[in-house]
Short mmCIF file of C-alpha atoms and ligand atoms in Angstrom, two decimals:
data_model
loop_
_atom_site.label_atom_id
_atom_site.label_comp_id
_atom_site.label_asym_id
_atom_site.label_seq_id
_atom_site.Cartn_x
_atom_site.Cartn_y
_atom_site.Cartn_z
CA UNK A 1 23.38 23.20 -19.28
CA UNK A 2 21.28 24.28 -15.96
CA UNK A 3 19.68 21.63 -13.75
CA UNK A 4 16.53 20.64 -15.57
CA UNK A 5 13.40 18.76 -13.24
CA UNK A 6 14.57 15.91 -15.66
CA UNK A 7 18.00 15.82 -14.84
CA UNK A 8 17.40 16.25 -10.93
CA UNK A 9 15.39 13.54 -10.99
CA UNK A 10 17.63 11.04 -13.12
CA UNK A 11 20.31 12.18 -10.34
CA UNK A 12 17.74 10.91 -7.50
CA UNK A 13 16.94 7.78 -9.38
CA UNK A 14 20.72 7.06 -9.84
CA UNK A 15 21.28 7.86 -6.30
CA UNK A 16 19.03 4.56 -5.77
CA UNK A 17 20.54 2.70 -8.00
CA UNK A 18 23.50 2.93 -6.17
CA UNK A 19 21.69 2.22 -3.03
CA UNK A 20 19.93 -0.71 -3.96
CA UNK A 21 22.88 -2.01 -5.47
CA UNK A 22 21.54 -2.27 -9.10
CA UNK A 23 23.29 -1.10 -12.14
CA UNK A 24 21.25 0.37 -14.57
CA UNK A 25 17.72 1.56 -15.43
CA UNK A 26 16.79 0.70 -19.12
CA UNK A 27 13.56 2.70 -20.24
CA UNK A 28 11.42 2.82 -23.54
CA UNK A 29 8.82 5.20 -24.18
CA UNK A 30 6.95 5.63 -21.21
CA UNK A 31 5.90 8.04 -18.20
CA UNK A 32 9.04 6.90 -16.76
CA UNK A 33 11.44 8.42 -19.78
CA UNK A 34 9.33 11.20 -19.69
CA UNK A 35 9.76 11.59 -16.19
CA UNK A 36 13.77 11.16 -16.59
CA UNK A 37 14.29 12.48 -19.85
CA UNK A 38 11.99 14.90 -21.04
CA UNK A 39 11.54 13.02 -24.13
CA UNK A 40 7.80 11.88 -24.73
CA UNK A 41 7.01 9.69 -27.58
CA UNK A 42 4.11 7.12 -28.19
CA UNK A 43 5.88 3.19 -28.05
CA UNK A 44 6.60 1.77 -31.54
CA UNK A 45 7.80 -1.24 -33.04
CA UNK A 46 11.50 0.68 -33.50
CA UNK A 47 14.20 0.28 -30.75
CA UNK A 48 13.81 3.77 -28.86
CA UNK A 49 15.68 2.90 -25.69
CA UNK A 50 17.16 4.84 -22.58
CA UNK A 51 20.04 3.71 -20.57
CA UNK A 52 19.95 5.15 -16.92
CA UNK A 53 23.83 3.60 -15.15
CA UNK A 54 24.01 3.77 -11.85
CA UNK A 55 27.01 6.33 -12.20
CA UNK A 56 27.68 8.76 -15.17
CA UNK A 57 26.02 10.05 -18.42
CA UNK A 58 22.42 8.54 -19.19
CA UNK A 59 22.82 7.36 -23.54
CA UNK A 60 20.05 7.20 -25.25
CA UNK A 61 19.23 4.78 -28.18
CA UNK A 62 16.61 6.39 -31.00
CA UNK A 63 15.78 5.80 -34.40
CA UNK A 64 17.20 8.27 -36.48
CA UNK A 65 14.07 10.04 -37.32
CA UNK A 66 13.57 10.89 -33.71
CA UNK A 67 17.06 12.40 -33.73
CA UNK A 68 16.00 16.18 -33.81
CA UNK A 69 13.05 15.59 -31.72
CA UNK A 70 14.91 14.20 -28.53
CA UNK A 71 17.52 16.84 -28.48
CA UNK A 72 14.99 19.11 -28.23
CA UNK A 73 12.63 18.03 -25.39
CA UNK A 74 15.38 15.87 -23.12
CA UNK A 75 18.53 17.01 -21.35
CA UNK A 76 20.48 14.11 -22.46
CA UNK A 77 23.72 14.49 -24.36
CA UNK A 78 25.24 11.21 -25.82
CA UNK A 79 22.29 10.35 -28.23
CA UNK A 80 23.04 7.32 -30.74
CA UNK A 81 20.96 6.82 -33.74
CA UNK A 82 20.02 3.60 -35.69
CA UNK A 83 18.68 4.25 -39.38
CA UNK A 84 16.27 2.02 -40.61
CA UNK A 85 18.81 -0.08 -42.32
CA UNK A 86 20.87 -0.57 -39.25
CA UNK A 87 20.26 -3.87 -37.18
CA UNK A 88 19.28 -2.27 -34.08
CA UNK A 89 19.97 -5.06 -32.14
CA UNK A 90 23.27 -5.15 -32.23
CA UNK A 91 23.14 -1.20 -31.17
CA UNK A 92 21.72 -2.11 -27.82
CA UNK A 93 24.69 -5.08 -27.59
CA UNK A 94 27.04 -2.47 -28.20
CA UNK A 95 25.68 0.12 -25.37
CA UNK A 96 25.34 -3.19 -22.89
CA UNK A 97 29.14 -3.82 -23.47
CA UNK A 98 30.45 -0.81 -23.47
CA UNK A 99 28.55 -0.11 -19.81
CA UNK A 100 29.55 -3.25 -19.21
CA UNK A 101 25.69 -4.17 -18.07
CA UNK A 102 26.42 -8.00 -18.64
CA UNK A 103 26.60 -9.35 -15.10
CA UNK A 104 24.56 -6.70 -13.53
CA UNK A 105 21.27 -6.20 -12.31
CA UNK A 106 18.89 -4.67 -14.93
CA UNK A 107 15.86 -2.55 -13.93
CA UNK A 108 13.68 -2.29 -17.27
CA UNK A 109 10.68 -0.32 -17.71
CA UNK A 110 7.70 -2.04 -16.02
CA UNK A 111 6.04 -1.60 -19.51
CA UNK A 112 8.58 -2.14 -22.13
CA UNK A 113 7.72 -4.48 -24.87
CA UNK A 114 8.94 -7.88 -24.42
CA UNK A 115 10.65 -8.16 -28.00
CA UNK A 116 12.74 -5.54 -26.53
CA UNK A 117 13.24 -6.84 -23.10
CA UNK A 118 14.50 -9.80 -25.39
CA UNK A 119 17.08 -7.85 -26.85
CA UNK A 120 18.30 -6.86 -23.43
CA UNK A 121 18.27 -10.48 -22.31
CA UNK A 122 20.53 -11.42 -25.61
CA UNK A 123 22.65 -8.72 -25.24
CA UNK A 124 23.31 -9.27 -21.48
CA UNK A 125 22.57 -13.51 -20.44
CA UNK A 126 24.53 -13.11 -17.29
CA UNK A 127 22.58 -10.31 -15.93
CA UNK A 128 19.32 -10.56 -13.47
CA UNK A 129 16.11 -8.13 -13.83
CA UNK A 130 13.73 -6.56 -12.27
CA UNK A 131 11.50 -3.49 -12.91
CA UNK A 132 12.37 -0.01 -12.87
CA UNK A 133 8.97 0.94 -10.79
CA UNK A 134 10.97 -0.31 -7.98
CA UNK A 135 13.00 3.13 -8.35
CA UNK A 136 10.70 5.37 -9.90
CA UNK A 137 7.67 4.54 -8.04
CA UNK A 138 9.28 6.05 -4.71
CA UNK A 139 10.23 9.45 -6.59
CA UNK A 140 6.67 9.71 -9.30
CA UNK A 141 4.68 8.99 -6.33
CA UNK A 142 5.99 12.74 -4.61
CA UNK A 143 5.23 15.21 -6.84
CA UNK A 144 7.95 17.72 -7.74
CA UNK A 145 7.24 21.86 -8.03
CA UNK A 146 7.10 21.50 -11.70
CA UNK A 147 4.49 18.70 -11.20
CA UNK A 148 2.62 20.72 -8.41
CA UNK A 149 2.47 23.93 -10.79
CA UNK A 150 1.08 21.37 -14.02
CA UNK A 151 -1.03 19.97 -12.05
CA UNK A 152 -2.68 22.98 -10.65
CA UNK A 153 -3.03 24.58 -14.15
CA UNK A 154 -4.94 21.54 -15.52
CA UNK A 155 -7.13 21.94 -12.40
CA UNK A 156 -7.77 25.05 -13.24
CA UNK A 157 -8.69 24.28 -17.06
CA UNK A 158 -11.52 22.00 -15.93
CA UNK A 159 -12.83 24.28 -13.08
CA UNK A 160 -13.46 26.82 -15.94
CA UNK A 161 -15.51 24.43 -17.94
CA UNK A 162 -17.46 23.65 -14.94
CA UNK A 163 -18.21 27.29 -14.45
CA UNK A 164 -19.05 27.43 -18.31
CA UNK A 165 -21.32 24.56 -17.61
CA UNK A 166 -23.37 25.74 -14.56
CA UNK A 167 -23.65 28.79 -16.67
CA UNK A 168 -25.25 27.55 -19.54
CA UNK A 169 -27.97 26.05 -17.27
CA UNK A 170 -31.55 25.09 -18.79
CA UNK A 171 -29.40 25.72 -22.25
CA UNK A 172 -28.41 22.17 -22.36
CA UNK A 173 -31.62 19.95 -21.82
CA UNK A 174 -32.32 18.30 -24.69
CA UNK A 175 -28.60 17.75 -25.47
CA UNK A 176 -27.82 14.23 -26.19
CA UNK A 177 -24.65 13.38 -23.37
CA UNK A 178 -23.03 13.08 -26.66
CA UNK A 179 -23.06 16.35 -27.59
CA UNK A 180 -22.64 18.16 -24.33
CA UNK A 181 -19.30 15.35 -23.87
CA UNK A 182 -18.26 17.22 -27.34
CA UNK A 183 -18.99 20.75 -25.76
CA UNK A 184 -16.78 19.57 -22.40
CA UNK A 185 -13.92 18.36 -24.94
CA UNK A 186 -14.21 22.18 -27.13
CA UNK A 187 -13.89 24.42 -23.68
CA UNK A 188 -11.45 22.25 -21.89
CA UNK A 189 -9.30 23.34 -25.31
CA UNK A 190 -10.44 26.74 -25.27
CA UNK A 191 -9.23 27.40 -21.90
CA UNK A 192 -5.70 25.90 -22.64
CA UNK A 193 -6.12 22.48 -22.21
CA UNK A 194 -4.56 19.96 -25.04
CA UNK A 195 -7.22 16.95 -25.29
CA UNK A 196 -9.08 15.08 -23.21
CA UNK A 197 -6.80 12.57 -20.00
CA UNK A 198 -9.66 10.19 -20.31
CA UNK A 199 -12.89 10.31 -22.42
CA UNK A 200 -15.37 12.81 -21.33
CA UNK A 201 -18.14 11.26 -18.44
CA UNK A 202 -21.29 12.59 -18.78
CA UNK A 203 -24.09 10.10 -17.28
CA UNK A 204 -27.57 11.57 -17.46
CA UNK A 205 -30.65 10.17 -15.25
CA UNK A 206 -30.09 6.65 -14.95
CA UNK A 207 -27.06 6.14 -16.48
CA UNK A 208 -25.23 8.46 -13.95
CA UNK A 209 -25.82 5.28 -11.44
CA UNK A 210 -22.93 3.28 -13.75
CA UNK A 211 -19.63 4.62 -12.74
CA UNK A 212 -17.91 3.62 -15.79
CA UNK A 213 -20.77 4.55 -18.40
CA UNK A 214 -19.10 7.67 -20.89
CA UNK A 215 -21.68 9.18 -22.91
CA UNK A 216 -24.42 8.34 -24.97
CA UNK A 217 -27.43 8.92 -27.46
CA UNK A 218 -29.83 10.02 -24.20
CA UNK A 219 -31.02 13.39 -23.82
CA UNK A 220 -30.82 15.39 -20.80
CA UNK A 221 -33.83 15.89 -19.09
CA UNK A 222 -34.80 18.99 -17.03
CA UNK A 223 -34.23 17.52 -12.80
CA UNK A 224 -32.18 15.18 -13.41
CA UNK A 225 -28.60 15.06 -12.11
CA UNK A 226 -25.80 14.54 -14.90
CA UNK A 227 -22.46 13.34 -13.44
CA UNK A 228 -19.64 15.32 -15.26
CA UNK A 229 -15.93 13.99 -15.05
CA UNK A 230 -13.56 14.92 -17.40
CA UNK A 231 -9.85 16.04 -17.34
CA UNK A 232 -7.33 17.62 -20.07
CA UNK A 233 -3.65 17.84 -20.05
CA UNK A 234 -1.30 20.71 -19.19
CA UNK A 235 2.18 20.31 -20.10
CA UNK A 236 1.83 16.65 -19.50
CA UNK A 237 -0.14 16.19 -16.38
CA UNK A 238 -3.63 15.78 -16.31
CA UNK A 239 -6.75 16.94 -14.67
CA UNK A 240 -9.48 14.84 -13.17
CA UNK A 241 -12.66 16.10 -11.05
CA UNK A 242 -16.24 15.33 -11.20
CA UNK A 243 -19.19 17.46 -10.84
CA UNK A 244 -22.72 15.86 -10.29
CA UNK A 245 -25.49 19.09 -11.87
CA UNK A 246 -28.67 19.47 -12.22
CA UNK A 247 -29.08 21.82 -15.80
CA UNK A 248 -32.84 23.05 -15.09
CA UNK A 249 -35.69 22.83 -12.99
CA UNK A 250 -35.53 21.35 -9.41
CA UNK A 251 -34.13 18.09 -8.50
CA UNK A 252 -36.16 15.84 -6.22
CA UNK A 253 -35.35 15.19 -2.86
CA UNK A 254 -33.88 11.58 -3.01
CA UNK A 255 -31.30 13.78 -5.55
CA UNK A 256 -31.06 16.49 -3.23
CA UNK A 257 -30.44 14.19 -0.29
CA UNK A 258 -27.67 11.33 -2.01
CA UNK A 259 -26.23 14.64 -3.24
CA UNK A 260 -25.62 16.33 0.03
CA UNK A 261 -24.74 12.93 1.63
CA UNK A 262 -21.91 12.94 -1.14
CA UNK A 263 -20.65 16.04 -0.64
CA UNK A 264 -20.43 15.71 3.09
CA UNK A 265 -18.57 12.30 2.45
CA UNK A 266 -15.96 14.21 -0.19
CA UNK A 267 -14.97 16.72 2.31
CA UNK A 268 -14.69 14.33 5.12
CA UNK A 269 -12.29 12.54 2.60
CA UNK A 270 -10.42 15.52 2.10
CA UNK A 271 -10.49 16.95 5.79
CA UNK A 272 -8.73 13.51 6.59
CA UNK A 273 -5.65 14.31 4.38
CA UNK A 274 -2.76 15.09 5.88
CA UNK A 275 1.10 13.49 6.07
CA UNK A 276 1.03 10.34 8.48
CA UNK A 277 -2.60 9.60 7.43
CA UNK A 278 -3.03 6.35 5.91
CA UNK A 279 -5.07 5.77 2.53
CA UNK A 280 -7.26 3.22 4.01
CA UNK A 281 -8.27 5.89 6.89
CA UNK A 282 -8.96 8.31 3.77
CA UNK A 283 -11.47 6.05 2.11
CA UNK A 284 -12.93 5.38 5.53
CA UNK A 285 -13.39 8.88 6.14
CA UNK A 286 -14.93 9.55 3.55
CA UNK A 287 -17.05 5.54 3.09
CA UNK A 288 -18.44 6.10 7.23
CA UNK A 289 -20.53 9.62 5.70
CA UNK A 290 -21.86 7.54 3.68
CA UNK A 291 -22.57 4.46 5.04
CA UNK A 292 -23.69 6.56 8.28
CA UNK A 293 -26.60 8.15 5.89
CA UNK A 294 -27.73 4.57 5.07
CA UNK A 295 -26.00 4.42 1.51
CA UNK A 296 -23.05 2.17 2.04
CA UNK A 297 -23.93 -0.71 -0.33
CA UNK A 298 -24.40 2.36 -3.14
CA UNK A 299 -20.90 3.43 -3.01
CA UNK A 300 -19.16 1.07 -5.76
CA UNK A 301 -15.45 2.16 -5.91
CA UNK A 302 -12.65 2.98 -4.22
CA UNK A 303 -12.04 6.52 -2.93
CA UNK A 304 -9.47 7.99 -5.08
CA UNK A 305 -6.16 7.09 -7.24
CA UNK A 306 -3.33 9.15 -7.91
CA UNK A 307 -2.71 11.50 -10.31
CA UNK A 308 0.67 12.52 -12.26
CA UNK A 309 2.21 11.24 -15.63
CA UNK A 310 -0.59 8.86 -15.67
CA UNK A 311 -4.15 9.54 -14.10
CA UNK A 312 -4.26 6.43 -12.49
CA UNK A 313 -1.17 5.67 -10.52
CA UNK A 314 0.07 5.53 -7.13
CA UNK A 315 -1.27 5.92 -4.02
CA UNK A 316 -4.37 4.56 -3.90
CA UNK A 317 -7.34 5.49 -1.58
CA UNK A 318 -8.75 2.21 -0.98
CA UNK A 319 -10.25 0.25 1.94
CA UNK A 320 -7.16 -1.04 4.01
CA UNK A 321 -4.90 0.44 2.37
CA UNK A 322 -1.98 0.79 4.59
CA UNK A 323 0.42 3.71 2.61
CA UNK A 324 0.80 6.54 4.49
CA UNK A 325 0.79 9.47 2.84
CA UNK A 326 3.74 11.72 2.24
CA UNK A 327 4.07 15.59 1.39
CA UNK A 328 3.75 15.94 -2.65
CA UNK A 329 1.45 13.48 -3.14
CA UNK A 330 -1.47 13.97 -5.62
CA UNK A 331 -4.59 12.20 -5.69
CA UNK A 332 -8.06 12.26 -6.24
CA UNK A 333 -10.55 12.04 -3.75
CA UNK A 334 -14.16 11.00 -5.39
CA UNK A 335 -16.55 9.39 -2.90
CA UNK A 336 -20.22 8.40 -5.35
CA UNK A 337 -23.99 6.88 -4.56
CA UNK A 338 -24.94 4.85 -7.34
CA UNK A 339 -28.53 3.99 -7.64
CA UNK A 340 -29.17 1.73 -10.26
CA UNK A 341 -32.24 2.54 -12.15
CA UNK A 342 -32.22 5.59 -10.83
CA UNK A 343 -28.96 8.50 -10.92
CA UNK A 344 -25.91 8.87 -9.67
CA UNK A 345 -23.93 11.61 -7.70
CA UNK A 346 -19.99 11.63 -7.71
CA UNK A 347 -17.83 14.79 -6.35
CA UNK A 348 -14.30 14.33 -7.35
CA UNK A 349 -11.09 17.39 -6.53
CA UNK A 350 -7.54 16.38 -6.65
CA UNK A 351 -5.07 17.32 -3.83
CA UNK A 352 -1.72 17.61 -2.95
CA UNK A 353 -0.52 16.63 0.15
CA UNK A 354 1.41 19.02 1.95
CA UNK A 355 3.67 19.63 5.06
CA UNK A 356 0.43 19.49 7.57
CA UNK A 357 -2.83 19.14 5.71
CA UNK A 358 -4.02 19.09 1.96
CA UNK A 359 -3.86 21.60 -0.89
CA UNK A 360 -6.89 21.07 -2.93
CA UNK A 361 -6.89 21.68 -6.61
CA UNK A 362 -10.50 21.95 -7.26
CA UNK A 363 -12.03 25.14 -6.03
CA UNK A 364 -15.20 25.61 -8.29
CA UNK A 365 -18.97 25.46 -6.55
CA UNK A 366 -19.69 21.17 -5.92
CA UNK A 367 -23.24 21.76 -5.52
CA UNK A 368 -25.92 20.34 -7.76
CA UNK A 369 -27.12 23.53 -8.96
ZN1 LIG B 1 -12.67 11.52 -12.55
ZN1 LIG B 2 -10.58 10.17 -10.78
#
């Protein structure tokens, strides 16, 4: 078999093992057996559990229903199967003896159920644990070519939706943010994408000014600015990128103004990107533009998260924040002025860190109109 992403990666991750002196990563359906394996299922009540040794083959442990699926989508070749009747428990005794775990030092999936970090315990008193972000984190965090390529291809997905957006114009005043959250979710699909990576944002008016509000019964009035953020998936990596439009007529100039100061502040967030750089001097970058234009107070969140398996996940762009940032990073950057009462305006592109600067994902218009 040729060297899958998977497979390169589980090399890296044993490589670390080794280093750190630990023995084995044990995973359960996660971004981290995705990540390793290939194999991407939703966590169950059934014993579906990787084991990663610091040297030689990865086994896998799956119910027996899965068995067709995992050979399939992972790399892996010693795949053991419980059937419903079996005691799975004594399975994952079995695989801890005969990798003779017992003693060792566990890293276990930072979000593995703990009925089956039980098992483990059982199966293995003598050994000590810790979590297998302490591994993974390092290598997730720097995003491989595969990644990179995924990533750019979801981009691209929602900067076509955008474009359908802006195009449909005074067509969608009088939508409830309902509906036009139900139009985002149809064209993200239509252009490739497979469902939504987070439910679709669309804050009309006044409810633009809470960062967290989704969508709602309220119409969209002609003037008004409407922040849309949404995202979809591409072979398993998301998109995520805001746009702050105004459908028809003209926006006033308090909009026009916390709009411009937004935009200014998002590409003095991403002009600050580059390898060396920490996160903290990111969000300051972009927090000075506008705090310099007198909004400071009305910008309620951090500057931007990372983006891979998961759309939130390491690095992220907050005040302080001393990380430095490393070539294949990807993360958002997504500076907003919240007025309560009043709108909001948030710009949000992903980028990728690269060798002396940033890559940005996002190319579609960020103006208001
Ligand atoms: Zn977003
Ligand atoms: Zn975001």
């Amino acid at each position: 078999m040729g060297t899958t992403p998977e497979r390169r990666r589980t090399r890296d991750a044993q490589r670390r093992l080794r280093e750190r002196g630990a023995d084995a990563l044990v995973l359960f359906p996660s971004p981290n057996l995705r990540y390793t394996t290939g194999f991407d299922e939703e966590p169950s009540e059934r014993h579906l559990l990787a084991f990663l040794p610091a040297e030689g083959d990865p086994t896998l442990l799956v119910p027996e229903l899965y068995d067709e699926q995992v050979r399939r989508e992972s790399w892996i070749e010693d795949v053991r199967t419980w059937a419903d009747a079996d005691d799975p428990t004594a399975r994952v005794a079995g695989i801890v003896t005969e990798l003779d775990l017992d003693g060792g030092h566990l890293l276990v999936d930072d979000t593995m159920h703990a009925r089956f970090t039980q098992d483990l315990r059982a199966a293995a008193p003598d050994a000590t644990f810790g979590l297998a972000s302490e591994i993974l984190a390092p290598l997730r965090v720097r995003k491989d070519e595969t990644e990179r390529d995924a990533l750019r291809r979801a981009a691209a997905v929602a900067d076509a939706v955008v474009d359908d957006l802006r195009a449909l114009g005074p067509e969608v005043v009088g939508w409830t943010e309902r509906e036009l959250a139900t139009e985002v979710a149809d064209r993200l699909a239509a252009h490739g994408g497979t469902g939504v990576s987070f439910e679709v944002i669309a804050g009309s008016g006044p409810n633009g000014a809470m960062p967290h509000h989704t969508h709602g019964d309220r119409e969209i009035q002609a003037g008004e600015p409407v922040v849309l953020d949404f995202g979809t998936w591409v072979d398993g990596y998301p998109s995520d990128q805001t746009r702050t439009l105004v459908f028809d007529g003209e926006p006033s100039e308090r909009v026009r103004e916390a709009h411009d100061v937004v935009r200014r502040a998002q590409q003095a967030g991403v002009d600050a990107v580059e390898p060396g750089v920490t996160a903290g001097a990111v969000d300051a970058a972009a927090r000075e533009v506008i705090a310099d234009a007198g909004y400071g107070d009305a910008f309620l969140h951090r500057t931007g998260h990372g983006v891979g398996l998961e759309v939130h996940e390491e690095p992220y762009l907050v005040a302080g924040s001393e990380r430095e940032l490393e070539p294949g990073m990807v993360f958002s950057v997504e500076p907003g002025v919240y007025l309560e009462g009043e709108f909001g305006v948030r710009i949000e592109d992903l980028v990728i860190v690269t060798e002396d600067g940033a890559e940005r994902l996002n190319e579609t218009d960020r103006g208001c109109l």
